[in-house]
PDB file of C-alpha atoms in Angstrom:
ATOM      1  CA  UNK A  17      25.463-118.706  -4.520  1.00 60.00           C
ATOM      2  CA  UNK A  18      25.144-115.610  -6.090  1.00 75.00           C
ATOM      3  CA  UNK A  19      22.127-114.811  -8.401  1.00 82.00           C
ATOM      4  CA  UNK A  20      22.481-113.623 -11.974  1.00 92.00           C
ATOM      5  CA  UNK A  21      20.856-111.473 -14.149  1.00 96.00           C
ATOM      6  CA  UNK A  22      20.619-113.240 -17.901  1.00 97.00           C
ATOM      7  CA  UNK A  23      19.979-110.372 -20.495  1.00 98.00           C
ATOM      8  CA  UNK A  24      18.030-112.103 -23.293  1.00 98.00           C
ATOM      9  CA  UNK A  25      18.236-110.138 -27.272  1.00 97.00           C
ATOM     10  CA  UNK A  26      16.108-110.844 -29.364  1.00 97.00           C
ATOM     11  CA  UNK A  27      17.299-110.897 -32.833  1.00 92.00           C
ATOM     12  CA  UNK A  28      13.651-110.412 -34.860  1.00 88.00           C
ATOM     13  CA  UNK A  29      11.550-107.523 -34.986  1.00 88.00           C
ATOM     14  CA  UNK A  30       8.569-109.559 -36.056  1.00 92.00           C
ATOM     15  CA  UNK A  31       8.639-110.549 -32.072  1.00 96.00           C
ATOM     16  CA  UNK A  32       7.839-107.215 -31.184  1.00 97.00           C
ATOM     17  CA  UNK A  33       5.007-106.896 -33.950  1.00 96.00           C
ATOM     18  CA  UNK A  34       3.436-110.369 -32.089  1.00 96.00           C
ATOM     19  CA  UNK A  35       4.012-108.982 -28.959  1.00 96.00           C
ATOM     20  CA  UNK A  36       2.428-105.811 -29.654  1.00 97.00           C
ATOM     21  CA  UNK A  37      -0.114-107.515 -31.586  1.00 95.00           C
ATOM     22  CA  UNK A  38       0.086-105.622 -35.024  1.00 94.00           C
ATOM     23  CA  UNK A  39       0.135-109.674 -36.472  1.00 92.00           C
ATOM     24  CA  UNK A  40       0.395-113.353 -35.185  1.00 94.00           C
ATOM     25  CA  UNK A  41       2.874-114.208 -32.230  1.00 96.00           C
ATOM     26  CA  UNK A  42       6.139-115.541 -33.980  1.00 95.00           C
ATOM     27  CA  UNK A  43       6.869-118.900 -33.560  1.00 96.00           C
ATOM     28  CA  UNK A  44      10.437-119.055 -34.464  1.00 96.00           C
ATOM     29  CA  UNK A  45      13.065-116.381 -33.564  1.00 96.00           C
ATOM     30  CA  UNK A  46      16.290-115.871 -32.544  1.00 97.00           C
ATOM     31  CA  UNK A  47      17.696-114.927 -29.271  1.00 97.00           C
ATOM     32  CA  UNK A  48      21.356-113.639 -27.794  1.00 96.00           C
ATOM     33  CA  UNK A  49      21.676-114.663 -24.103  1.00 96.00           C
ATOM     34  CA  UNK A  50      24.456-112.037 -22.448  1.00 96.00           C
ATOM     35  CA  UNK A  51      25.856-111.878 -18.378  1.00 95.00           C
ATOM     36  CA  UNK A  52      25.673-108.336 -19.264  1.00 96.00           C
ATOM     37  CA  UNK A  53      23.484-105.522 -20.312  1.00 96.00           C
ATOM     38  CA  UNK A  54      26.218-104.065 -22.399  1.00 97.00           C
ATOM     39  CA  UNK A  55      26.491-107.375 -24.146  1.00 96.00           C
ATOM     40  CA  UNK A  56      30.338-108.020 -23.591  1.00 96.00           C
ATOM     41  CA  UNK A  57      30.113-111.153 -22.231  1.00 93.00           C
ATOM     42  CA  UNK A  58      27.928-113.744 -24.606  1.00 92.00           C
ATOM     43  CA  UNK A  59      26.226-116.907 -23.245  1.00 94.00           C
ATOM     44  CA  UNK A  60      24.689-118.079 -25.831  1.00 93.00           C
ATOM     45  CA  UNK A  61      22.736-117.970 -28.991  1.00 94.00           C
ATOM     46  CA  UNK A  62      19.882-120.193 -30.194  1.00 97.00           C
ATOM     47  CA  UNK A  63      17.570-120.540 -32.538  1.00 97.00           C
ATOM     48  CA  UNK A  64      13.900-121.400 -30.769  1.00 97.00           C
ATOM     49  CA  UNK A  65      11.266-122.824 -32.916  1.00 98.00           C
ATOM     50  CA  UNK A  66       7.079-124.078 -32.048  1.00 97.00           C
ATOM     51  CA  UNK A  67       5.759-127.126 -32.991  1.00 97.00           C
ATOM     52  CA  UNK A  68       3.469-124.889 -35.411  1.00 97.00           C
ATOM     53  CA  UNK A  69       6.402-123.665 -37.270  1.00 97.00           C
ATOM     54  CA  UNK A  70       8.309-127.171 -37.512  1.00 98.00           C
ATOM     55  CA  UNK A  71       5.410-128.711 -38.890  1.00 97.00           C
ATOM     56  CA  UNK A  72       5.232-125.385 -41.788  1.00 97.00           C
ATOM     57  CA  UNK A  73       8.983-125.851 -42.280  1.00 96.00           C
ATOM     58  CA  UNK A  74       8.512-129.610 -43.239  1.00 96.00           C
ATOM     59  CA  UNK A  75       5.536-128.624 -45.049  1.00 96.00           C
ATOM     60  CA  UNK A  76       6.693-125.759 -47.078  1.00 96.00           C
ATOM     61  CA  UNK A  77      10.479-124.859 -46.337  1.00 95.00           C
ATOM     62  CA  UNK A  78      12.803-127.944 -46.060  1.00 94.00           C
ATOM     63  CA  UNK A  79      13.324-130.567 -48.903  1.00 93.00           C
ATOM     64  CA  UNK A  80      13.099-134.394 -47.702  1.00 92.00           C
ATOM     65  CA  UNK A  81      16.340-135.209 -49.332  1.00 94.00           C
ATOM     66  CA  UNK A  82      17.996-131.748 -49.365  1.00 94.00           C
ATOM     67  CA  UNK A  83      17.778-131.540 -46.231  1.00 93.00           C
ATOM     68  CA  UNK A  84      17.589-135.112 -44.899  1.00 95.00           C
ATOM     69  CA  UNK A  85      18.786-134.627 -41.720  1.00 94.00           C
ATOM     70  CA  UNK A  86      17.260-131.829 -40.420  1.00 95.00           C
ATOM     71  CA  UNK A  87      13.932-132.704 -41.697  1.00 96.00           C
ATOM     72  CA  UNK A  88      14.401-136.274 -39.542  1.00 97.00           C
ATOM     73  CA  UNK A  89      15.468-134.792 -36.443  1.00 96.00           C
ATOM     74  CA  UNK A  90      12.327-132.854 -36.769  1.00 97.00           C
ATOM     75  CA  UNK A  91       9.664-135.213 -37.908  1.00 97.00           C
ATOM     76  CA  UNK A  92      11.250-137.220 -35.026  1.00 97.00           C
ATOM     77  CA  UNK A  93      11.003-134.999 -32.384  1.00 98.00           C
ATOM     78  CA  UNK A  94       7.359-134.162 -34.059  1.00 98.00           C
ATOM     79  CA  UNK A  95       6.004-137.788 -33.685  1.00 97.00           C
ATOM     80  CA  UNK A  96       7.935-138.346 -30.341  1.00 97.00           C
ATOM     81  CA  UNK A  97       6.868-137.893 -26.596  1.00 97.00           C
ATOM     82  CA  UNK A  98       9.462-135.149 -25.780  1.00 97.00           C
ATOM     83  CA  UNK A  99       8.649-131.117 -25.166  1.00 97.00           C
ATOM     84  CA  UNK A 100      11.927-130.400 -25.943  1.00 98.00           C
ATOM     85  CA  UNK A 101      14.620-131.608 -28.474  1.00 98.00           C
ATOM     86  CA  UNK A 102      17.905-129.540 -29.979  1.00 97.00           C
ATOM     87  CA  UNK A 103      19.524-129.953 -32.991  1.00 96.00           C
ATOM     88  CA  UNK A 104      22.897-128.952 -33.832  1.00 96.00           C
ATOM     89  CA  UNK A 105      24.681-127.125 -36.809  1.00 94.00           C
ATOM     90  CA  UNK A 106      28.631-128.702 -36.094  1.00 94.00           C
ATOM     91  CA  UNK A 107      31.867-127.063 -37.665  1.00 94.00           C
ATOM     92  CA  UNK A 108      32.259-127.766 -41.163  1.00 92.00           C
ATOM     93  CA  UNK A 109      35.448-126.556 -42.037  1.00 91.00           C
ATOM     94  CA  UNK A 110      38.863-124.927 -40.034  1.00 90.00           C
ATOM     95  CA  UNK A 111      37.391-121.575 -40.197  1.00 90.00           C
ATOM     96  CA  UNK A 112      34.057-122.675 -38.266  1.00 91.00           C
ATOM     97  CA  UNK A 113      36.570-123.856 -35.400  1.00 92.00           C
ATOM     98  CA  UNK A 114      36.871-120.555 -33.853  1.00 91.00           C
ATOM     99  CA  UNK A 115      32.476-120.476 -33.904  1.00 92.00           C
ATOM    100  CA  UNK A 116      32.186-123.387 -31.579  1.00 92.00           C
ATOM    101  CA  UNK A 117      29.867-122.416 -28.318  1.00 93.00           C
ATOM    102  CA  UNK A 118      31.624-121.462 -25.044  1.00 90.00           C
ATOM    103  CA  UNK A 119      29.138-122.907 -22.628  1.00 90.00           C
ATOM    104  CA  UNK A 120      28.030-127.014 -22.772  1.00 91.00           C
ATOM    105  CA  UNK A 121      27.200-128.382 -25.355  1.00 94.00           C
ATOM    106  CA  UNK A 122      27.545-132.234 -26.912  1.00 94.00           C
ATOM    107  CA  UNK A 123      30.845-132.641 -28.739  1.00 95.00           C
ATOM    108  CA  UNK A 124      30.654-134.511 -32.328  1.00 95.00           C
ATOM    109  CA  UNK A 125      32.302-137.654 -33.193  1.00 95.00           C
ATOM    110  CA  UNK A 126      35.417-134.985 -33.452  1.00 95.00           C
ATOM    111  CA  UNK A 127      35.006-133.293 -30.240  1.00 95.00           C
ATOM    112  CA  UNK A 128      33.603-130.516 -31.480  1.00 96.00           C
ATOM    113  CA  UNK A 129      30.972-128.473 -30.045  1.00 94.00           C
ATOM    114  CA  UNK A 130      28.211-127.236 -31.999  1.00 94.00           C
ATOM    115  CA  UNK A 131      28.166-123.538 -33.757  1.00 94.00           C
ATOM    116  CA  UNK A 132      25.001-123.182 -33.684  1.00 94.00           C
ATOM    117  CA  UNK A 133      21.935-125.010 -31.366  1.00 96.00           C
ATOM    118  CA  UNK A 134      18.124-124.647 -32.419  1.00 97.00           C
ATOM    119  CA  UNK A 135      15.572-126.014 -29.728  1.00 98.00           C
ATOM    120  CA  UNK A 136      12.203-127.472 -30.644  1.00 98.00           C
ATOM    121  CA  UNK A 137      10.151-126.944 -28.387  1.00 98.00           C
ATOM    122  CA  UNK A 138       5.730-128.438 -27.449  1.00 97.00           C
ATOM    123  CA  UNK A 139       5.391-126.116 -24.575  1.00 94.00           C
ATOM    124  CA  UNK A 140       4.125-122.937 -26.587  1.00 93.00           C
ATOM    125  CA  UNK A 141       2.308-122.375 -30.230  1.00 95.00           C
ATOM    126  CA  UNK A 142       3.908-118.953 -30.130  1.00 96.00           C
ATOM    127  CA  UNK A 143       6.661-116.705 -28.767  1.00 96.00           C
ATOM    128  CA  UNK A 144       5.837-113.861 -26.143  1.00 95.00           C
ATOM    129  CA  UNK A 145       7.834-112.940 -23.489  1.00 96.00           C
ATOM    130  CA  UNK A 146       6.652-115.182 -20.898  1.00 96.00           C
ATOM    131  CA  UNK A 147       7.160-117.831 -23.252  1.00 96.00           C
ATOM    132  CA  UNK A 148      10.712-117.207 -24.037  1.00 97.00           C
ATOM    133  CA  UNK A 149      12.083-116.960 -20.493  1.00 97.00           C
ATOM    134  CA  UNK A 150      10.364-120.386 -19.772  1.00 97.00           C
ATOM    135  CA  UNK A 151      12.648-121.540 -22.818  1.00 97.00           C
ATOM    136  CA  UNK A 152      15.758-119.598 -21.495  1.00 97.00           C
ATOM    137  CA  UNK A 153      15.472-121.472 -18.098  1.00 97.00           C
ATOM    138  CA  UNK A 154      15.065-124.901 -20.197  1.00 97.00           C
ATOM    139  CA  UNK A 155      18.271-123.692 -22.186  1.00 97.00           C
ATOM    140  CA  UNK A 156      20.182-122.811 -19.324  1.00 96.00           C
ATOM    141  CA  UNK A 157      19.570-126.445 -17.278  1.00 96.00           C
ATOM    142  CA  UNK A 158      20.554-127.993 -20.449  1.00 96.00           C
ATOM    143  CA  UNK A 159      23.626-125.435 -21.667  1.00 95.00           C
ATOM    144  CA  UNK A 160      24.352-122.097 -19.681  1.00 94.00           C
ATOM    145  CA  UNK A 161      24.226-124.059 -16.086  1.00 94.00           C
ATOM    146  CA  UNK A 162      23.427-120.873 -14.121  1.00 94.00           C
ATOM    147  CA  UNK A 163      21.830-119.745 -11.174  1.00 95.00           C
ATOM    148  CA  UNK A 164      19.347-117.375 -12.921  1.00 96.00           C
ATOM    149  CA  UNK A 165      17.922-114.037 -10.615  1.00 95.00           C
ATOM    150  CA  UNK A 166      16.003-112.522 -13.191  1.00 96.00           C
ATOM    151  CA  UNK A 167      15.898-112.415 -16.700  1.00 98.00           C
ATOM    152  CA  UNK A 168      16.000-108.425 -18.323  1.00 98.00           C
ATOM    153  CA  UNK A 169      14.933-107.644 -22.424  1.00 98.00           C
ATOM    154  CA  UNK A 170      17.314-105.680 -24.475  1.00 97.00           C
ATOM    155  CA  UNK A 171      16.237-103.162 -26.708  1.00 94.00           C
ATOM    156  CA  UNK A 172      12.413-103.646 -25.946  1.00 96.00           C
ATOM    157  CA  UNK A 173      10.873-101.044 -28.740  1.00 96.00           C
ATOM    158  CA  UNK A 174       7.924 -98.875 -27.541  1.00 97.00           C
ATOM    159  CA  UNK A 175       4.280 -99.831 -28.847  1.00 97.00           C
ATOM    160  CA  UNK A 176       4.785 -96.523 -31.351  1.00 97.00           C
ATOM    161  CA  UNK A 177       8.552 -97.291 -32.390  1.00 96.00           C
ATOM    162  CA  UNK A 178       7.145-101.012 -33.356  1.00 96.00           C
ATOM    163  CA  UNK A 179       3.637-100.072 -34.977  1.00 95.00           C
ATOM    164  CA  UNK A 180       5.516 -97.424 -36.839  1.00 95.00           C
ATOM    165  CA  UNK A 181       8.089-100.414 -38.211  1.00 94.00           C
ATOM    166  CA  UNK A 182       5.258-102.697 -38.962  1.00 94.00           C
ATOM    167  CA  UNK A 183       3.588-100.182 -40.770  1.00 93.00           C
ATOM    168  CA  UNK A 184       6.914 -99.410 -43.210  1.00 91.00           C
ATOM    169  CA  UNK A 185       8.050-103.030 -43.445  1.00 88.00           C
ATOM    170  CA  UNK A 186       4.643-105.293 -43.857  1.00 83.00           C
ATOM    171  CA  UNK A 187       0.941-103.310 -43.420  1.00 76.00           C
ATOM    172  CA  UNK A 188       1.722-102.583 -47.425  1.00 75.00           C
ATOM    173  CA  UNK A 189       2.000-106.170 -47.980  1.00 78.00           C
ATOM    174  CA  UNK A 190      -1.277-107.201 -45.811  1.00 70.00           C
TER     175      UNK A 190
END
């Protein structure tokens, strides 16, 4: 079987400013999952959230009955025993049809796939690059179905491009 190379993008440049450490880790982000490095052939795209920032979303972000559901599947997988739980955004309308995810994914009561798949995730507190590739490999048993090589970055900034973005976008604000 031949081993593949999954090129991982991801979407936040707050990342970067955790990575770097110019502020805390993030502990949500997005990332783009590609079979190549010129990103014309998609995988995936998820959103990946900590237990630390699920708790501040129910907290401070999401509204009990606004957004009922959401804030159950997370105060569920919150009080639960798992280290991993997904929760998925289904189409709403016609146009949302063509948005459904290529790769596996659990079909709704109208065979739909999902258009959009956030993971909650107990096995990190905050996002660095170690910690996302340990969630790509967890998405791709669950999803992508792969036989993973190696796992590349896109668009990594340098330590100057990213302390020079932190320092236009939030040191004012600090």
């Amino acid at each position: 079987m031949t081993m593949k190379t999954v090129y991982v993008n991801v979407r936040h440049f707050l990342f970067w400013y955790g990575v770097y450490g110019f502020c805390e880790k993030s502990c949500n982000d997005e990332i783009s999952l590609y079979a190549d490095k010129e990103r014309n052939l998609m995988l995936g795209y998820f959103d990946i959230s900590t237990e630390p920032c699920l708790r501040h979303m129910l907290e401070h972000e999401l509204d009990r009955e606004e957004d009922r559901e959401l804030f159950e599947e997370i105060e569920t997988f919150l009080q639960g025993s798992s280290e991993v739980a997904y929760s998925f955004i289904y189409p709403r309308d016609k146009g949302d049809l063509a948005n459904q995810v290529e790769h596996d994914a659990p079909v709704n009561e109208h065979g739909h796939r999902p258009v959009y798949i956030s993971m909650f995730s107990k096995h990190s507190s905050a996002w660095d690059i170690r910690e996302i590739e340990k969630s790509i490999y967890i998405l791709n048993e669950d999803f992508l179905h792969l036989e993973i090589g190696s796992i590349e970055f896109l668009d990594i900034p340098t330590r100057e491009e990213t302390k020079a973005s932190f320092e236009l976008d939030y040191e004012p604000y600090i």
